[in-house]
Short mmCIF file of C-alpha atoms and ligand atoms in Angstrom, two decimals:
data_model
loop_
_atom_site.label_atom_id
_atom_site.label_comp_id
_atom_site.label_asym_id
_atom_site.label_seq_id
_atom_site.Cartn_x
_atom_site.Cartn_y
_atom_site.Cartn_z
CA MET V 1 22.46 -7.20 -20.88
CA LYS V 2 21.92 -4.06 -22.82
CA VAL V 3 19.95 -4.85 -26.20
CA GLY V 4 19.31 -2.67 -28.76
CA ILE V 5 19.87 -1.45 -32.58
CA ASP V 6 23.48 -1.85 -33.35
CA ALA V 7 23.66 -0.61 -37.25
CA ILE V 8 20.57 0.58 -38.91
CA ALA V 9 19.98 1.57 -42.68
CA PHE V 10 17.02 2.52 -45.11
CA SER V 11 16.76 2.12 -49.22
CA THR V 12 13.50 2.84 -51.43
CA SER V 13 12.85 3.16 -55.06
CA LYS V 14 15.02 5.33 -57.43
CA TYR V 15 11.50 6.58 -59.19
CA PHE V 16 8.95 9.30 -57.66
CA LEU V 17 5.70 10.64 -58.49
CA ASP V 18 5.92 14.35 -57.36
CA LEU V 19 2.27 14.70 -56.00
CA ASN V 20 1.59 18.00 -57.38
CA ALA V 21 1.06 15.79 -61.34
CA LEU V 22 -1.08 13.84 -58.93
CA ALA V 23 -2.91 16.51 -57.82
CA VAL V 24 -3.52 18.37 -61.21
CA ASN V 25 -4.59 15.11 -62.68
CA ARG V 26 -7.12 13.91 -60.34
CA ASN V 27 -8.88 17.58 -60.06
CA VAL V 28 -7.94 18.32 -55.97
CA ASP V 29 -6.22 21.15 -55.07
CA PRO V 30 -1.95 20.54 -54.23
CA LYS V 31 -2.92 21.98 -51.34
CA LYS V 32 -4.78 19.15 -49.86
CA TYR V 33 -2.12 16.55 -50.22
CA HIS V 34 0.80 18.96 -49.08
CA VAL V 35 -0.87 20.81 -45.97
CA GLY V 36 -4.18 18.69 -45.73
CA ILE V 37 -2.01 14.97 -46.04
CA GLY V 38 1.34 16.49 -45.23
CA GLN V 39 3.29 14.66 -48.44
CA ARG V 40 5.01 15.78 -51.11
CA LYS V 41 6.26 12.21 -52.99
CA MET V 42 6.07 9.18 -52.86
CA SER V 43 8.71 6.53 -54.24
CA ILE V 44 7.15 4.20 -57.15
CA PHE V 45 8.26 0.33 -57.68
CA PRO V 46 9.08 -0.01 -61.36
CA PRO V 47 8.80 -3.46 -61.67
CA ASN V 48 12.64 -4.68 -61.49
CA GLU V 49 12.36 -4.21 -57.38
CA ASP V 50 9.99 -5.94 -54.71
CA ILE V 51 10.12 -5.98 -50.89
CA VAL V 52 12.69 -8.66 -51.79
CA THR V 53 15.34 -6.08 -54.33
CA VAL V 54 14.52 -2.68 -52.32
CA ALA V 55 15.60 -5.27 -48.53
CA ILE V 56 18.78 -6.32 -49.75
CA ASP V 57 19.63 -2.87 -50.77
CA ALA V 58 18.51 -1.75 -46.60
CA ALA V 59 20.32 -5.11 -45.40
CA GLN V 60 24.04 -4.70 -47.18
CA LYS V 61 23.71 -0.90 -46.39
CA ALA V 62 23.87 -2.31 -42.99
CA LEU V 63 25.70 -4.66 -42.91
CA SER V 64 28.41 -2.93 -44.15
CA SER V 65 29.45 -1.38 -40.43
CA ILE V 66 29.92 -4.89 -38.76
CA GLY V 67 32.48 -7.09 -39.39
CA ASP V 68 31.79 -10.40 -39.11
CA LEU V 69 28.58 -11.73 -41.18
CA ALA V 70 29.12 -15.86 -39.14
CA SER V 71 27.81 -14.09 -36.34
CA ILE V 72 24.01 -13.18 -37.30
CA ASP V 73 21.85 -16.48 -36.72
CA MET V 74 18.90 -15.19 -37.23
CA LEU V 75 16.83 -13.20 -39.94
CA ILE V 76 12.46 -11.66 -38.98
CA PHE V 77 11.32 -10.54 -42.52
CA ALA V 78 8.16 -8.67 -41.38
CA THR V 79 6.43 -7.36 -44.24
CA GLU V 80 2.20 -6.94 -44.87
CA SER V 81 2.82 -7.04 -49.05
CA SER V 82 4.52 -10.39 -49.66
CA PHE V 83 3.58 -11.70 -52.91
CA ASP V 84 3.83 -15.38 -51.63
CA LEU V 85 1.83 -16.95 -48.31
CA SER V 86 4.11 -20.15 -48.53
CA LYS V 87 7.85 -19.63 -48.48
CA SER V 88 9.41 -16.68 -46.61
CA THR V 89 10.61 -13.48 -48.61
CA GLY V 90 13.25 -13.80 -46.24
CA ILE V 91 15.44 -16.58 -47.71
CA TYR V 92 15.59 -14.32 -51.00
CA VAL V 93 17.65 -11.73 -48.28
CA HIS V 94 19.28 -14.55 -47.02
CA HIS V 95 20.39 -16.10 -50.35
CA PHE V 96 21.94 -12.46 -51.43
CA LEU V 97 23.41 -11.86 -49.14
CA GLY V 98 25.53 -15.08 -48.32
CA LEU V 99 24.38 -15.59 -44.71
CA ARG V 100 25.26 -18.95 -43.02
CA GLU V 101 23.05 -22.28 -43.58
CA ASP V 102 22.38 -22.69 -40.34
CA CYS V 103 20.33 -19.45 -40.17
CA ARG V 104 17.46 -19.37 -38.76
CA VAL V 105 14.55 -16.87 -41.99
CA PHE V 106 11.24 -16.78 -41.44
CA ASP V 107 8.78 -13.38 -42.32
CA ILE V 108 6.42 -11.96 -39.83
CA LYS V 109 3.06 -9.83 -40.05
CA GLN V 110 1.05 -7.68 -38.25
CA ALA V 111 0.48 -4.98 -41.03
CA CYS V 112 3.25 -2.15 -40.06
CA TYR V 113 3.38 -3.82 -36.58
CA SER V 114 5.76 -6.43 -37.81
CA ALA V 115 9.03 -4.29 -37.45
CA THR V 116 8.10 -4.20 -34.16
CA ALA V 117 6.98 -7.49 -33.22
CA ALA V 118 10.20 -8.19 -35.00
CA LEU V 119 12.47 -6.69 -32.62
CA ARG V 120 10.87 -7.36 -29.66
CA LEU V 121 12.08 -10.79 -31.05
CA ALA V 122 15.33 -10.23 -31.78
CA GLN V 123 15.62 -8.31 -28.54
CA SER V 124 14.75 -11.36 -26.37
CA TYR V 125 16.58 -13.83 -28.78
CA VAL V 126 20.04 -11.57 -28.13
CA SER V 127 19.21 -11.86 -24.23
CA GLU V 128 19.17 -15.27 -24.21
CA ASN V 129 22.23 -15.50 -27.07
CA PRO V 130 24.66 -12.70 -25.82
CA SER V 131 27.35 -13.79 -28.73
CA SER V 132 23.90 -13.41 -31.13
CA LYS V 133 22.60 -10.60 -33.47
CA VAL V 134 19.65 -10.55 -35.66
CA LEU V 135 18.61 -9.05 -38.78
CA VAL V 136 15.90 -7.17 -38.69
CA ILE V 137 14.17 -6.23 -41.86
CA GLY V 138 10.53 -4.48 -42.54
CA SER V 139 9.91 -4.28 -46.25
CA ASP V 140 6.50 -3.02 -47.83
CA ILE V 141 5.31 -1.40 -50.93
CA VAL V 142 1.78 0.05 -49.97
CA ARG V 143 -0.43 0.31 -52.78
CA TYR V 144 -4.24 1.41 -53.04
CA SER V 145 -6.59 1.44 -56.31
CA ILE V 146 -6.32 4.53 -58.17
CA GLY V 147 -8.31 6.95 -57.84
CA THR V 148 -9.41 6.55 -54.45
CA PRO V 149 -8.44 8.68 -51.60
CA GLY V 150 -5.98 6.19 -50.28
CA GLU V 151 -4.01 7.43 -53.61
CA PRO V 152 -1.86 10.11 -52.09
CA THR V 153 -0.76 7.80 -48.89
CA GLN V 154 1.01 4.77 -50.97
CA GLY V 155 4.23 4.29 -51.26
CA GLY V 156 7.23 1.73 -50.16
CA GLY V 157 10.71 1.49 -48.79
CA ALA V 158 13.14 -0.97 -46.54
CA VAL V 159 14.72 -0.44 -43.40
CA ALA V 160 17.29 -3.22 -42.25
CA PHE V 161 18.87 -3.19 -38.05
CA ILE V 162 20.95 -5.66 -36.82
CA VAL V 163 19.73 -6.56 -33.03
CA ALA V 164 22.53 -7.04 -31.04
CA GLN V 165 24.23 -6.65 -27.61
CA ASN V 166 25.73 -2.88 -26.32
CA PRO V 167 24.49 -1.87 -29.27
CA ARG V 168 27.14 1.39 -30.93
CA ILE V 169 22.50 3.28 -31.56
CA ILE V 170 20.27 3.12 -29.12
CA GLU V 171 19.49 0.18 -25.94
CA ILE V 172 15.43 -0.71 -26.32
CA GLU V 173 14.16 -0.41 -22.96
CA ASN V 174 11.80 -3.68 -21.99
CA CYS V 175 9.05 -1.85 -20.50
CA ALA V 176 6.13 -1.53 -23.25
CA GLY V 177 2.12 -0.19 -23.53
CA VAL V 178 0.25 -2.40 -26.01
CA HIS V 179 -2.71 -2.39 -27.12
CA THR V 180 -4.93 -5.12 -29.33
CA ASN V 181 -7.70 -3.76 -31.06
CA ASN V 182 -9.64 -5.78 -33.88
CA VAL V 183 -10.72 -3.72 -35.71
CA MET V 184 -11.11 -3.37 -39.94
CA ASP V 185 -10.27 -0.06 -40.92
CA PHE V 186 -7.10 -0.98 -43.70
CA TRP V 187 -6.76 -4.89 -44.48
CA ARG V 188 -5.79 -6.96 -47.49
CA PRO V 189 -7.24 -10.43 -48.98
CA ASN V 190 -5.00 -13.07 -50.46
CA TYR V 191 -6.38 -12.71 -53.75
CA LEU V 192 -6.14 -8.61 -54.56
CA ASP V 193 -3.17 -6.69 -54.87
CA GLU V 194 -4.55 -3.94 -53.67
CA ALA V 195 -5.07 -2.77 -49.92
CA ILE V 196 -8.72 -1.91 -48.27
CA PHE V 197 -9.67 0.80 -45.75
CA ASP V 198 -11.21 2.70 -44.06
CA GLY V 199 -9.67 5.94 -43.78
CA LYS V 200 -11.81 8.05 -41.43
CA LEU V 201 -11.96 5.06 -39.00
CA SER V 202 -7.76 3.76 -39.65
CA ALA V 203 -7.13 7.95 -38.44
CA TYR V 204 -9.23 7.35 -34.84
CA SER V 205 -8.17 3.83 -34.70
CA TYR V 206 -4.58 4.95 -34.44
CA LEU V 207 -5.07 8.03 -32.70
CA LYS V 208 -7.16 6.28 -29.54
CA SER V 209 -4.90 3.51 -29.82
CA LEU V 210 -1.95 6.29 -29.41
CA ASP V 211 -3.93 7.32 -26.33
CA ILE V 212 -4.51 3.79 -24.73
CA SER V 213 -0.39 2.56 -25.19
CA VAL V 214 0.86 5.59 -23.95
CA ASN V 215 -0.90 6.06 -21.43
CA ARG V 216 -0.52 2.38 -19.99
CA TYR V 217 3.05 3.06 -20.46
CA PHE V 218 3.63 6.20 -18.48
CA GLU V 219 1.66 3.71 -16.05
CA LYS V 220 3.60 0.97 -16.02
CA THR V 221 7.07 3.41 -15.80
CA LYS V 222 5.62 5.80 -13.44
CA GLN V 223 7.34 8.38 -15.68
CA SER V 224 5.38 11.05 -18.10
CA PRO V 225 5.55 12.90 -21.37
CA ALA V 226 8.28 15.14 -19.77
CA ASP V 227 10.58 12.20 -18.92
CA ILE V 228 10.88 11.18 -23.25
CA ASP V 229 13.60 13.43 -25.72
CA HIS V 230 12.22 12.42 -28.76
CA VAL V 231 9.37 10.63 -29.86
CA CYS V 232 9.07 8.41 -33.68
CA PHE V 233 6.00 7.30 -35.13
CA HIS V 234 4.68 5.73 -37.62
CA THR V 235 4.01 7.70 -40.27
CA PRO V 236 1.22 6.58 -43.11
CA PHE V 237 1.25 10.18 -43.42
CA CYS V 238 2.75 13.26 -42.12
CA LYS V 239 -0.43 14.90 -40.86
CA LEU V 240 -1.78 12.17 -38.94
CA THR V 241 0.98 12.24 -37.01
CA ARG V 242 1.55 15.75 -36.01
CA LYS V 243 -1.59 14.93 -34.85
CA ALA V 244 -0.64 12.28 -33.25
CA ASN V 245 2.02 14.74 -31.67
CA ASN V 246 0.04 17.26 -30.77
CA GLN V 247 -2.03 14.67 -28.81
CA LEU V 248 0.50 14.08 -26.67
CA PHE V 249 4.10 15.26 -27.22
CA ARG V 250 3.63 18.59 -27.75
CA LYS V 251 6.61 20.29 -25.90
CA ASN V 252 8.52 18.40 -28.82
CA SER V 253 9.02 18.91 -31.85
CA ILE V 254 9.06 15.77 -34.39
CA GLU V 255 9.86 17.51 -37.75
CA ASP V 256 13.19 16.42 -38.23
CA THR V 257 11.64 12.67 -37.88
CA LEU V 258 9.23 13.35 -40.95
CA ILE V 259 11.43 14.95 -44.00
CA TYR V 260 12.20 10.96 -45.11
CA ASN V 261 8.53 9.78 -44.72
CA SER V 262 7.38 13.26 -46.83
CA LEU V 263 9.92 12.64 -49.81
CA ILE V 264 8.34 8.41 -49.69
CA GLY V 265 4.65 7.60 -48.59
CA ASN V 266 4.18 4.66 -46.59
CA SER V 267 6.41 2.01 -46.11
CA CYS V 268 4.51 0.50 -43.44
CA SER V 269 5.95 -1.91 -41.72
CA ALA V 270 9.47 0.05 -42.48
CA SER V 271 7.83 3.91 -41.99
CA LEU V 272 8.66 3.98 -37.72
CA TYR V 273 11.90 3.15 -38.25
CA ILE V 274 12.88 5.41 -40.94
CA CYS V 275 11.35 8.47 -38.42
CA PHE V 276 14.41 6.95 -36.88
CA ILE V 277 16.81 7.30 -39.36
CA SER V 278 15.18 10.69 -40.22
CA LEU V 279 15.93 12.43 -37.17
CA LEU V 280 19.47 10.41 -36.73
CA ASP V 281 20.27 12.13 -39.47
CA ASN V 282 18.96 15.50 -39.06
CA ILE V 283 18.63 16.48 -36.12
CA LYS V 284 21.64 18.65 -34.81
CA GLU V 285 21.31 18.15 -30.85
CA ASN V 286 23.63 15.83 -29.70
CA LEU V 287 21.33 12.77 -28.58
CA ALA V 288 23.94 10.42 -26.59
CA ARG V 289 21.99 9.43 -23.82
CA LYS V 290 18.92 10.60 -25.22
CA LYS V 291 15.59 9.45 -24.31
CA ILE V 292 13.60 8.40 -28.19
CA GLY V 293 10.09 7.07 -27.40
CA PHE V 294 8.35 4.83 -30.20
CA PHE V 295 4.51 4.29 -31.73
CA SER V 296 4.31 1.50 -33.11
CA TYR V 297 1.25 1.19 -35.14
CA GLY V 298 -0.54 -2.20 -37.86
CA ALA V 299 -4.20 -1.29 -38.78
CA GLY V 300 -6.42 -4.74 -37.20
CA SER V 301 -4.79 -3.77 -34.83
CA VAL V 302 -1.73 -3.90 -33.15
CA SER V 303 0.13 -0.80 -31.07
CA GLU V 304 2.53 -0.12 -28.74
CA PHE V 305 4.67 2.47 -27.05
CA PHE V 306 8.08 1.93 -25.78
CA SER V 307 11.17 3.24 -25.38
CA GLY V 308 15.38 3.23 -25.72
CA ILE V 309 18.20 5.11 -25.06
CA ILE V 310 21.06 6.51 -27.08
CA SER V 311 24.05 4.91 -27.00
CA LYS V 312 27.01 7.43 -24.87
CA ASN V 313 29.46 6.98 -27.46
CA TYR V 314 26.73 7.48 -30.70
CA THR V 315 28.38 8.66 -33.95
CA LYS V 316 26.50 9.13 -37.26
CA SER V 317 26.90 6.86 -40.09
CA ASP V 318 26.13 6.36 -43.03
CA PHE V 319 22.21 5.24 -42.77
CA GLY V 320 21.36 5.12 -46.53
CA ALA V 321 19.45 8.48 -47.63
CA SER V 322 21.27 9.48 -50.54
CA ILE V 323 18.73 7.09 -52.70
CA LEU V 324 16.45 10.65 -52.19
CA ASN V 325 19.14 12.43 -53.81
CA ASP V 326 19.49 10.34 -56.63
CA ARG V 327 15.63 9.79 -57.81
CA LYS V 328 14.00 10.10 -61.20
CA GLU V 329 10.54 11.59 -61.53
CA ILE V 330 8.33 10.10 -63.68
CA SER V 331 5.25 11.83 -65.09
CA PHE V 332 1.72 10.69 -63.93
CA GLN V 333 1.20 8.82 -66.95
CA GLU V 334 3.73 7.07 -66.81
CA TYR V 335 3.10 5.58 -63.50
CA GLU V 336 -0.82 5.00 -64.31
CA THR V 337 0.69 2.44 -66.63
CA LEU V 338 3.52 0.83 -64.42
CA TYR V 339 0.17 0.54 -62.18
CA THR V 340 -1.85 -1.36 -64.60
CA SER V 341 0.17 -2.73 -66.83
CA LYS V 342 0.07 -6.53 -67.02
CA SER V 343 3.12 -7.21 -68.71
CA PRO V 344 5.93 -5.21 -67.35
CA ILE V 345 9.23 -4.85 -68.82
CA PHE V 346 11.57 -5.77 -66.78
CA HIS V 347 15.22 -4.24 -67.72
CA LEU V 348 13.62 -0.28 -68.78
CA TYR V 349 14.18 0.57 -65.51
CA GLU V 350 17.49 1.56 -62.91
CA ASN V 351 18.13 -0.67 -60.29
CA ILE V 352 18.32 0.25 -56.74
CA GLY V 353 21.34 -2.38 -55.79
CA LYS V 354 23.03 -5.24 -57.15
CA ILE V 355 20.28 -6.84 -57.30
CA LYS V 356 16.57 -6.32 -59.36
CA LEU V 357 13.57 -8.98 -60.80
CA SER V 358 14.95 -10.27 -64.04
CA LYS V 359 11.61 -11.70 -64.28
CA ILE V 360 8.58 -14.09 -63.60
CA GLU V 361 8.62 -17.31 -64.76
CA ASN V 362 6.69 -21.06 -64.32
CA HIS V 363 5.13 -18.73 -60.75
CA LYS V 364 8.84 -18.05 -59.77
CA ARG V 365 10.37 -15.11 -59.26
CA ILE V 366 14.37 -14.73 -61.43
CA TYR V 367 16.43 -12.21 -59.56
CA ILE V 368 19.71 -11.65 -61.00
CA LEU V 369 23.24 -9.45 -60.25
P1 HMG B 1 -10.17 11.65 -47.54
O1 HMG B 1 -10.81 11.86 -47.42
O2 HMG B 1 -9.24 12.48 -48.70
O3 HMG B 1 -9.00 13.51 -47.39
O4 HMG B 1 -8.45 10.75 -47.26
P2 HMG B 1 -10.14 14.59 -46.37
O5 HMG B 1 -10.94 15.57 -46.46
O6 HMG B 1 -10.30 13.81 -44.97
O7 HMG B 1 -9.08 15.87 -46.36
C1 HMG B 1 -7.76 15.32 -45.45
C2 HMG B 1 -7.11 16.88 -44.86
O8 HMG B 1 -7.02 17.44 -45.79
C3 HMG B 1 -7.99 17.71 -43.95
O9 HMG B 1 -7.66 17.78 -42.39
C4 HMG B 1 -8.81 18.30 -44.64
O10 HMG B 1 -8.88 19.43 -43.98
C5 HMG B 1 -7.21 19.13 -45.43
P3 HMG B 1 -8.14 17.02 -41.21
O11 HMG B 1 -9.42 17.71 -40.94
O12 HMG B 1 -7.39 15.77 -41.19
O13 HMG B 1 -7.08 18.45 -40.33
N1 HMG B 1 -7.76 19.35 -46.78
C6 HMG B 1 -6.51 21.14 -47.20
N2 HMG B 1 -5.95 21.40 -46.75
C7 HMG B 1 -5.49 22.58 -47.37
N3 HMG B 1 -5.75 21.99 -48.07
C8 HMG B 1 -6.78 22.43 -48.60
C9 HMG B 1 -7.67 21.08 -47.86
N4 HMG B 1 -8.66 20.34 -49.24
C10 HMG B 1 -8.42 19.16 -47.77
N5 HMG B 1 -7.33 22.64 -50.21
C11 HMG B 1 -7.09 9.88 -45.27
C12 HMG B 1 -7.70 11.56 -46.42
C13 HMG B 1 -5.75 10.07 -45.13
C14 HMG B 1 -8.31 9.29 -45.28
C15 HMG B 1 -6.86 9.69 -46.79
O14 HMG B 1 -5.71 9.41 -48.16
C16 HMG B 1 -6.84 7.49 -46.52
O15 HMG B 1 -7.55 7.16 -46.27
N6 HMG B 1 -5.63 6.57 -46.39
C17 HMG B 1 -4.96 5.47 -46.21
C18 HMG B 1 -5.65 4.89 -44.45
C19 HMG B 1 -4.61 5.77 -44.09
O16 HMG B 1 -3.26 6.21 -44.07
N7 HMG B 1 -4.67 5.83 -42.32
C20 HMG B 1 -3.89 6.31 -41.53
C21 HMG B 1 -4.52 5.21 -40.34
S1 HMG B 1 -3.56 3.26 -40.50
C22 HMG B 1 -2.55 3.15 -40.60
O17 HMG B 1 -1.86 3.81 -40.05
C23 HMG B 1 -2.29 2.01 -40.74
C24 HMG B 1 -1.30 1.56 -42.61
O18 HMG B 1 -0.25 2.44 -42.38
C25 HMG B 1 -1.22 0.63 -43.06
C26 HMG B 1 -0.73 -0.89 -42.25
O19 HMG B 1 -0.95 -0.54 -40.23
O20 HMG B 1 -0.42 -1.97 -42.45
C27 HMG B 1 -2.30 2.21 -43.69
#
């Protein structure tokens, strides 16, 4: 039975900071961010938006192409930027989407790898239960301390996809090259809002993990890079992805996969799948039956290289990219205020979709329509 992604969409904040403004205010040559790191803008989330509201927007778009919500009996929410150590973030999403009450809901975590872990779990579940559909969400907001080298590589967004049999977009193949390695390259202790990182070690670990995972995949499949038509990578910043591609898949152009990421920044669990959407949206070629490679990396670290075959009847649809044409630029001063404010004003900003965070009261997050 073929199992894979039947519908997919993404969302991000309505607000962005242009990296030119960041460079000027940090006394850095803007070319370092544009060329050296490969990023142009980064999404900035105002107080009324969080990983739940952006996830709901992405999920509503993905679900609009499937008529029957009752077929979804599992929701897996992948995130590394959760605000709660106990209650699953997915439960808020389940509530606002109106999914059936006997739907299993849980969060899953392994840094940016988590949505891939969710995809693999969903794939096995649907193989065992062919009439079921699983909603997978990857949603993250990436924050580093201001003024650190990580600052231009912040960002955020959500992806939502439905895993089902006979998928309309891509069948996910079973074979994978996986690599797990205990490394302190990026982590966020429970008591911190911002992640800690060792930038050089993290880039080294990413590229080393790529090498091991990809070679393992090709050993198992007896294939070679020439068998892969296009590759999508987890993209913490575009320059690293270009290096990754040059390392192993030189013949393939990956520029179509990077367009959205260069405007959003790192969206962690969503990033690999936003690169996939960027490919679907921007490539001129007909992708039907093409083989796509995926490199997923989650700091700490777990990586996986796997593949999928685009469905033979695949046709383009609306994956949510119009949000990128409808964003507002915020100034550097506003960015710093938003970042450091201890008493945020929830109602000052436009919301992404139908649901917004209106306040936090008695340690409860109150979402309203
Ligand atoms: P840095 O130390 O500020 O930058 O940090 P640099 O000095 O290494 O410069 C970066 C590049 O810009 C260099 O090119 C420079 O030559 C170039 P490279 O050697 O890489 O080819 N450069 C210029 N180019 C043109 N004109 C100029 C100029 N000046 C310099 N004027 C770093 C950069 C990315 C390390 C930092 O931003 C960082 O630490 N970011 C956060 C960590 C990160 O994103 N790591 C990625 C791998 S880990 C991962 O993917 C997991 C993650 O997504 C989290 C998760 O899994 O949950 C992060």
